[in-house]
Coordinates of C-alpha atoms in Angstrom, one line a residue:
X1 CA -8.4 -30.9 22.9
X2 CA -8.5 -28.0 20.4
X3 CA -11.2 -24.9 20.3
X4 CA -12.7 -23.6 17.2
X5 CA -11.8 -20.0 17.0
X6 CA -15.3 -19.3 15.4
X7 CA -17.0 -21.0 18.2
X8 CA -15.5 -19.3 21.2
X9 CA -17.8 -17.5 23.2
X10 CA -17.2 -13.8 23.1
X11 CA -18.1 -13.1 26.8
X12 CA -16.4 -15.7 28.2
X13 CA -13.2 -14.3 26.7
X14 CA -13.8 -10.9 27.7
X15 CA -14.1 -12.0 31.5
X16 CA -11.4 -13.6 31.7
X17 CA -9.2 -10.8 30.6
X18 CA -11.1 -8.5 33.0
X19 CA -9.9 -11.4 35.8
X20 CA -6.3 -11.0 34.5
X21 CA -6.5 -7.6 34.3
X22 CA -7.4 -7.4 37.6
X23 CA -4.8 -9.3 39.2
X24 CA -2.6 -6.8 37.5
X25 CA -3.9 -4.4 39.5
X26 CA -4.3 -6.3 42.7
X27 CA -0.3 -7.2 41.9
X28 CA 1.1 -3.5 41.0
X29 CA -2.0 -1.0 43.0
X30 CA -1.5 -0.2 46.5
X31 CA -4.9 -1.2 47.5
X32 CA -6.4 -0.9 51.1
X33 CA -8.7 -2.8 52.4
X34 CA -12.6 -3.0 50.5
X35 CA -15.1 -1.6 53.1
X36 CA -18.4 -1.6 51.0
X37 CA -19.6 1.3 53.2
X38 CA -16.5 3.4 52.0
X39 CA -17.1 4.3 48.3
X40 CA -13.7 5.9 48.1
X41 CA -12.2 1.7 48.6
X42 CA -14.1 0.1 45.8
X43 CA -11.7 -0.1 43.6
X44 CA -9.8 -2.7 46.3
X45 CA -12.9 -4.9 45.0
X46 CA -9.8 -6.4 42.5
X47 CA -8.3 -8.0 45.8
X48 CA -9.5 -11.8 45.8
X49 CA -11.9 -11.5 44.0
X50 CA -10.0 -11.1 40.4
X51 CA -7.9 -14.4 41.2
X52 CA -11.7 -16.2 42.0
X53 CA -13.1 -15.5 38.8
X54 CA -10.4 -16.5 37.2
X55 CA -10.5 -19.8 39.0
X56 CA -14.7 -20.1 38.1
X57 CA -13.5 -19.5 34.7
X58 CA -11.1 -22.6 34.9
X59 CA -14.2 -24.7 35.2
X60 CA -16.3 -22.5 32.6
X61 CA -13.2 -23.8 30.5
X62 CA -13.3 -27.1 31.2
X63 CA -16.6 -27.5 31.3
X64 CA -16.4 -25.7 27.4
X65 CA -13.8 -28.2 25.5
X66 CA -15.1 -31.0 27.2
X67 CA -18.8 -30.5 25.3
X68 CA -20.6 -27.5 27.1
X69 CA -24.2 -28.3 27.2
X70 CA -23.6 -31.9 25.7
X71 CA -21.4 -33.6 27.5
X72 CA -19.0 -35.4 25.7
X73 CA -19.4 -39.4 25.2
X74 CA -17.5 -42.3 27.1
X75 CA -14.7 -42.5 24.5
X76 CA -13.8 -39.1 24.0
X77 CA -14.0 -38.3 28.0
X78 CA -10.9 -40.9 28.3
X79 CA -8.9 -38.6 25.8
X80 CA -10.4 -35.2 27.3
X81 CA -9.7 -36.7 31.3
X82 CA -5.9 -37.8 29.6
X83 CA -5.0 -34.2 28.4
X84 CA -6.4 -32.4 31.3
X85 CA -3.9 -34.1 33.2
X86 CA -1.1 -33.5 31.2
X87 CA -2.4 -29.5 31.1
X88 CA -2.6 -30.0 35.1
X89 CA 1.2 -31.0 35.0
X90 CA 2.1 -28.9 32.6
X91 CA 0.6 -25.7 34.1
X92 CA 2.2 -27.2 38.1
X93 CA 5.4 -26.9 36.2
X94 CA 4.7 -23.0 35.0
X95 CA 3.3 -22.2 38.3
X96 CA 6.5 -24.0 40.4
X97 CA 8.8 -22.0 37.7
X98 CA 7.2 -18.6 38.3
X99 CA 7.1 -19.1 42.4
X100 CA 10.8 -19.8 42.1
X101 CA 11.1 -16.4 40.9
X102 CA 10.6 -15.6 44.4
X103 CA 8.3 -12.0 44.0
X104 CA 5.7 -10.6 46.2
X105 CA 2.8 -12.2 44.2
X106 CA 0.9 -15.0 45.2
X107 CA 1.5 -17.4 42.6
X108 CA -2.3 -18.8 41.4
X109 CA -1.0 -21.7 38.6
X110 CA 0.0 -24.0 40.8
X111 CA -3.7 -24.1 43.0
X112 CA -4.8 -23.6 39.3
X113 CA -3.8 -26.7 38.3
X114 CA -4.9 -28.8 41.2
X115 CA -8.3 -27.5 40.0
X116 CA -7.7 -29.3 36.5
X117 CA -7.4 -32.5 38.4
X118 CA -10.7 -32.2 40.4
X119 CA -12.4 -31.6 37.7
X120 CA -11.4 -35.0 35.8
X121 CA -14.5 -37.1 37.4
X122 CA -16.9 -34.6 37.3
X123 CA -17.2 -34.2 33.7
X124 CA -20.2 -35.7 33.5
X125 CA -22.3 -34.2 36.6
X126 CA -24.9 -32.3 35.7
X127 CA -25.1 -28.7 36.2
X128 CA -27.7 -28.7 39.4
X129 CA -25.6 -31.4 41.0
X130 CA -22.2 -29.1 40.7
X131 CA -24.0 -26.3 42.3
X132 CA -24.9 -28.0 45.3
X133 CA -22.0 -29.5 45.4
X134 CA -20.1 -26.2 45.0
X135 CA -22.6 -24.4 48.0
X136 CA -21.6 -27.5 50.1
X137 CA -18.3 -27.0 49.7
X138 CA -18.5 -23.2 50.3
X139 CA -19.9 -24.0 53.6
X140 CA -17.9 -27.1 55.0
X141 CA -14.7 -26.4 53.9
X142 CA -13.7 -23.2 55.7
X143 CA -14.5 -25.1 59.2
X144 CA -13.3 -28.5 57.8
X145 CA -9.6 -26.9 56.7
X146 CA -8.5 -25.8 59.8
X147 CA -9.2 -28.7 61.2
X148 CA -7.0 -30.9 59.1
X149 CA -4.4 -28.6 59.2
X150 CA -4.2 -28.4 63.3
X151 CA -4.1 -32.3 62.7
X152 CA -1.2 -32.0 60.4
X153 CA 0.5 -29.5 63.2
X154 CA -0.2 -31.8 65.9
X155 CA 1.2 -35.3 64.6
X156 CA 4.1 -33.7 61.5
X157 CA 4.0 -33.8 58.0
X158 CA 6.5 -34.5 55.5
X159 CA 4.2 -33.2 52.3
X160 CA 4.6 -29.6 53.1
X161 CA 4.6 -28.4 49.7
X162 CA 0.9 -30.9 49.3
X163 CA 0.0 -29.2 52.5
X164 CA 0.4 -25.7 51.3
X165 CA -1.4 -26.4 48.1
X166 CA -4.8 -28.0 49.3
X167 CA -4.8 -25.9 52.8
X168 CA -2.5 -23.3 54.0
X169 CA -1.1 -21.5 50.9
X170 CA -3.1 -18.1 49.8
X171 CA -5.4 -20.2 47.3
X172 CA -6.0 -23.1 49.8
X173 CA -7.5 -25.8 46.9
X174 CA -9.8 -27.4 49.7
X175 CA -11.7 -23.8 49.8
X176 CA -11.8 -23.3 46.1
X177 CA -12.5 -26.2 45.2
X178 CA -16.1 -24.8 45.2
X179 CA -15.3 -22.5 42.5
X180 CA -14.2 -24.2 40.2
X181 CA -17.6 -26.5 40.7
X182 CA -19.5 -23.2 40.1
X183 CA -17.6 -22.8 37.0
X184 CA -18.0 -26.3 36.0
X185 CA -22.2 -25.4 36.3
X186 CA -22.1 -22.4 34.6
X187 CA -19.8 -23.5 31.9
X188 CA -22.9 -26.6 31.4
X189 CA -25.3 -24.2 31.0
X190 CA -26.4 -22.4 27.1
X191 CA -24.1 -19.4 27.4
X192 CA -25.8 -17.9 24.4
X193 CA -28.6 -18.2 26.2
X194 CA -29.1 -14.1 26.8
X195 CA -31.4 -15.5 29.9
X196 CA -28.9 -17.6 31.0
X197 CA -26.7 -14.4 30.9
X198 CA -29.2 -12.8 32.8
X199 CA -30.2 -15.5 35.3
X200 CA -26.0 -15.4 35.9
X201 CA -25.9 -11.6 36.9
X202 CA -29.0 -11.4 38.7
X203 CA -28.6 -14.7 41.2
X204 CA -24.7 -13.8 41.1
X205 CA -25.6 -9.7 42.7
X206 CA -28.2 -11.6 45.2
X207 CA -25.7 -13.9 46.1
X208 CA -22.8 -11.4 47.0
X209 CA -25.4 -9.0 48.2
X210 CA -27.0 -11.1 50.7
X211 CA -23.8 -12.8 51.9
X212 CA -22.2 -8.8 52.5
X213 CA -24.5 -8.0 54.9
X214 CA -25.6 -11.1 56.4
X215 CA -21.6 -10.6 57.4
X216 CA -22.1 -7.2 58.2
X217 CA -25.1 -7.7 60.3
X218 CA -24.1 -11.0 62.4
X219 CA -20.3 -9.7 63.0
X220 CA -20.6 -5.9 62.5
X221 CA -18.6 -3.4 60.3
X222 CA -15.2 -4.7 60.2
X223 CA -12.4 -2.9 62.2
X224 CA -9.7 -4.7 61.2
X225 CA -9.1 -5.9 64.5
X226 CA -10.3 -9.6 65.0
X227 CA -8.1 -12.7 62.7
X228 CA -9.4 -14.3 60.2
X229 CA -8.6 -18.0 59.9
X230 CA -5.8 -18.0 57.9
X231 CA -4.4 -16.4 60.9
X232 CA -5.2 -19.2 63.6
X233 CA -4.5 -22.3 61.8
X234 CA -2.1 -24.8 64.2
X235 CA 1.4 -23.9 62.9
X236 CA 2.9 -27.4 61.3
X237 CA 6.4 -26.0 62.4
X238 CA 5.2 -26.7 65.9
X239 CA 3.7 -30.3 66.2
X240 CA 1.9 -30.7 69.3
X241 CA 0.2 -27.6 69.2
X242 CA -2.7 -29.2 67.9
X243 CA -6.0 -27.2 67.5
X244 CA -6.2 -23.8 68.8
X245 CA -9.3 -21.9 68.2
X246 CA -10.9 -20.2 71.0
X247 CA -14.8 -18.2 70.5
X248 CA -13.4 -15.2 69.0
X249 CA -11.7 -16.9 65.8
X250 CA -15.2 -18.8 65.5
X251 CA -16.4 -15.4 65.6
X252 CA -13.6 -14.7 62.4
X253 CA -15.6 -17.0 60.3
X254 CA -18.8 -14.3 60.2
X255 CA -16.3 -12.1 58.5
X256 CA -15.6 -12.0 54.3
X257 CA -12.4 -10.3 53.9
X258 CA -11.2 -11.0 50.7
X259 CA -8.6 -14.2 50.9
X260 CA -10.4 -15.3 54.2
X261 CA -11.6 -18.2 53.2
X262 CA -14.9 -17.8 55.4
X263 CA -17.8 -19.4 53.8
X264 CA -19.2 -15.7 53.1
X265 CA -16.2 -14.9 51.6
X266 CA -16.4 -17.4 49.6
X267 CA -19.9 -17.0 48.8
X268 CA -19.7 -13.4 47.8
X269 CA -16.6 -14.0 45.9
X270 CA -18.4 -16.5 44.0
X271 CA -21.2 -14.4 43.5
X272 CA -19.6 -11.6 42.2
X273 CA -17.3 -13.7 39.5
X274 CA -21.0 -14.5 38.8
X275 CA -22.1 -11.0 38.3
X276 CA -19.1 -10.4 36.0
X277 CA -19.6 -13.5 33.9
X278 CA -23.0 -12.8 32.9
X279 CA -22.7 -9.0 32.3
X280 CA -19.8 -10.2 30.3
X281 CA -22.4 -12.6 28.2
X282 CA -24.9 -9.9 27.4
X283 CA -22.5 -7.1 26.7
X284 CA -20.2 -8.9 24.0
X285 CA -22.9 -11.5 22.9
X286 CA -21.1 -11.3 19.4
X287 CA -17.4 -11.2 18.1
X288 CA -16.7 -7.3 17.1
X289 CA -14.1 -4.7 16.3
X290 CA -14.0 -2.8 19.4
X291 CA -13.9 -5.8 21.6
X292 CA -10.9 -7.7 19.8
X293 CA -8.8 -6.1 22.0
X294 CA -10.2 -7.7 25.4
X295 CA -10.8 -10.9 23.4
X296 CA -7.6 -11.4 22.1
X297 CA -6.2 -10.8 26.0
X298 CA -8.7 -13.4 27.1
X299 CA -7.5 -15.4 24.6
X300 CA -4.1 -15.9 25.9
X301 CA -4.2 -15.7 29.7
X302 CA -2.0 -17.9 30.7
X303 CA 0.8 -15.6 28.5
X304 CA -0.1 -12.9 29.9
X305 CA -0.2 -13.7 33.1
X306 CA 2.8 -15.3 33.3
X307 CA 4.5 -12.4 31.4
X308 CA 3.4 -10.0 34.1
X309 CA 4.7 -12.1 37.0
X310 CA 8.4 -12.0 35.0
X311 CA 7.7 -8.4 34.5
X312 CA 7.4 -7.5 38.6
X313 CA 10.3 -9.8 38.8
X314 CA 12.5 -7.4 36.6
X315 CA 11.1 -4.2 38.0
X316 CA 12.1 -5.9 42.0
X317 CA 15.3 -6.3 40.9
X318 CA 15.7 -2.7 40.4
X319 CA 14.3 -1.5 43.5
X320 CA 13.5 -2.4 46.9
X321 CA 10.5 -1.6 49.0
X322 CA 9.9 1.5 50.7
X323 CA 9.6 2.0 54.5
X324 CA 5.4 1.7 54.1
X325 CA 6.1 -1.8 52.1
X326 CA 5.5 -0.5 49.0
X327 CA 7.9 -0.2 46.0
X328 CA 8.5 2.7 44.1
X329 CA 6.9 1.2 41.0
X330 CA 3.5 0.7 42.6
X331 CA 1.3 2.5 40.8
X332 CA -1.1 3.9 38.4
X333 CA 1.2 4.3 35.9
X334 CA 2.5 0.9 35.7
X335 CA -0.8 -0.9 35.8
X336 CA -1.8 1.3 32.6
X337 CA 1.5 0.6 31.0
X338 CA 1.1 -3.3 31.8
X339 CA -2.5 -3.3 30.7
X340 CA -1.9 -1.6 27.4
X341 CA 1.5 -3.3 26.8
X342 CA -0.5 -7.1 27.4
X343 CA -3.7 -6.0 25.4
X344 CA -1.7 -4.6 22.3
X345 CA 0.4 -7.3 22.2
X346 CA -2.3 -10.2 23.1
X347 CA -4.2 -8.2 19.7
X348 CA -1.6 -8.4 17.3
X349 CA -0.2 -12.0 18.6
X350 CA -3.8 -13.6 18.1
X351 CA -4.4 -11.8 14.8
X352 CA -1.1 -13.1 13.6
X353 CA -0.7 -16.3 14.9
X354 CA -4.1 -17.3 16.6
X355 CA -3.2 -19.1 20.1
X356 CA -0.8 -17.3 22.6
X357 CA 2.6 -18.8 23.0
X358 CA 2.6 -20.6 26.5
X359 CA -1.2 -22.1 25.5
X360 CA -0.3 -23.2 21.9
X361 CA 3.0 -25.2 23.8
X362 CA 0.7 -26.8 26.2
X363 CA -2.1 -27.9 23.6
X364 CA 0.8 -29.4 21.6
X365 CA 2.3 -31.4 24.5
X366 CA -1.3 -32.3 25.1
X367 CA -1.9 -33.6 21.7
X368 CA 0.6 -35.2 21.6
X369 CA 0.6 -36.9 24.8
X370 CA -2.5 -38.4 23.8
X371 CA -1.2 -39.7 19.9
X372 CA -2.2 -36.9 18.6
X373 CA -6.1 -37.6 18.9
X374 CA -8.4 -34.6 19.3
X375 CA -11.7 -34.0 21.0
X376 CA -14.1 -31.9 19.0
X377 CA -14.6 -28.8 20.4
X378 CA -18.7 -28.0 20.1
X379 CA -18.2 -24.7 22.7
X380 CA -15.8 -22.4 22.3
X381 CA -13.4 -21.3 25.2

């Protein structure tokens, strides 16, 4: 499953280095916590909702080498389903590698690849079917996944690490599931389309809009005082406990803190990747000079994200937090240097050698998993 340089879509690239990018800063900034009503905290916007974009952009991706707008035919889905899995696996591994590392960042690859493996019988769904399916989800899911997990508390379970993955961990795949459905849509839809561009950012600032303060105006400002779910789920270390909600963690699920999991977190997270997608589409709708740079980083994601992730790794070993939490290297500073440092080298790897490191190994073990046979790429990714 290969990509046409020359094909790739220029605005798709560029968002998903602004994703990256952005959970460099949500990994290295001290950020507070967004209030929408406190322009001085806007810039905490990169919490969450960074790492969901990149997750709607999994399914743009997908959606991309597996035909875009023409889906691909019965015979060439069984090769495209086969090395999607093997990426799935492949990108488990990277994900299972980097968590071992054992640093303060939330690892995203490994939910990332559960996401490849939803995806594999939905290739075929067409893009108004996906985005119901994805608003469904948005809206069941956050009531449905504590649920399950209370159950899991209540009678023991031996697939922790499963457990963690689909429900409890800081991407619960349950929850975002429903992005990478969204992505799947979009990625369906004529991205050349400057309308389509349009149409993206305009029902993706509604969306985020409306679900803000609908939140806002059913469970007031946020004070920071009330949980949010991921705080009352029935602990699986303490079987028996069984479900635990009382009326003020229903009340929770009215909020949309980032990484809540509500369904209007989830719906203004989705809107806003939205937002960024299509600005992304009719700001860069052709390949140029000045925008290499951002290309060539969206490009090679998986590189440079992993890079970064060995990078904090490094920099923890040579410091330890600070009273507040926070360690010395937290910064400014080192976001710019790790921004410049991955967009320099992402522009002269790509010019050189055309596919970042870490992606060219897992199209090759890909390939070949499948004898070597390619599907045509008619969209870039």
């Amino acid at each position: 499953m290969t990509a046409n340089r020359s094909a790739r879509i220029p605005g798709v690239d560029i968002a998903r280095a602004l994703a990256v990018l952005g959970m460099f800063a949500a990994h290295i900034l001290d950020l507070g916590d967004l209030r929408w009503t406190q322009p001085e905290t806007w810039g905490s916007v990169v919490n969450g909702h960074s790492a969901v974009t990149f997750a709607v952009l999994a399914g743009v991706s997908i959606a991309l080498v597996t035909g875009g707008t023409a889906p691909l035919g019965a015979e060439q889905l069984v090769v495209a389903r086969h090395q999607l899995l093997v990426r799935a696996c492949c990108i488990f591994l990277l994900g299972g590698l980097l968590q071992m590392l054992g640093t303060p960042v939330l690892i995203i690859l490994v939910m990332y690849s559960f996401l490849f493996v939803v995806s594999l019988p939905l290739l075929r769904v067409s893009p108004p079917t996906l985005f119901a399916a994805a608003g469904v989800v948005a809206v069941v899911m956050p009531f449905l996944v504590p649920l399950i997990h209370a159950a899991l508390g209540a009678w023991g379970s031996p697939f922790n690490a499963l457990t963690d993955i689909l429900i409890s961990g800081g991407y619960p795949g349950l929850i975002w599931a429903a992005y990478l459905l969204l992505g799947l849509g979009i990625g369906r839809l004529d991205l050349r389309s400057p309308m389509v561009a349009r149409r993206l950012a305009g029902f993706g600032a509604g969306i985020a809009m409306a679900s803000y303060l609908l939140s806002a105006a059913l469970s007031g400002f946020d004070d920071g005082t009330h949980q949010t779910p991921s705080q009352f789920y029935a602990p699986s270390e303490n079987p028996g406990e069984g479900f635990l909600w009382e009326w003020a963690d229903l009340q929770a699920m009215l909020g949309a803190e980032p990484h809540s999991g509500t369904p209007f977190d989830v719906f203004g997270s989705a809107g806003i990747s939205m937002l960024v997608i299509g600005l992304c589409l009719l700001l860069c709708r052709r390949p140029g000079r000045f925008s290499l740079p951002l290309r060539a980083t969206g490009t090679m994601v998986l590189t440079v994200y992993s890079t970064h992730i060995v990078a904090i790794f490094v920099l923890c070993q040579f410091s330890e937090r600070g009273r507040d939490g926070v360690y010395p290297w937290q910064g400014l500073l080192t976001w710019i240097v790790f921004v410049l440092v991955a967009v320099a080298f992402s522009t002269v790897w790509i010019a050189r050698y055309g596919r970042g490191p870490v992606e060219g190994l897992i199209s090759s073990i890909a390939r070949r998993s499948s004898g070597s046979r390619r599907v045509p790429a008619r969209s870039g990714v």
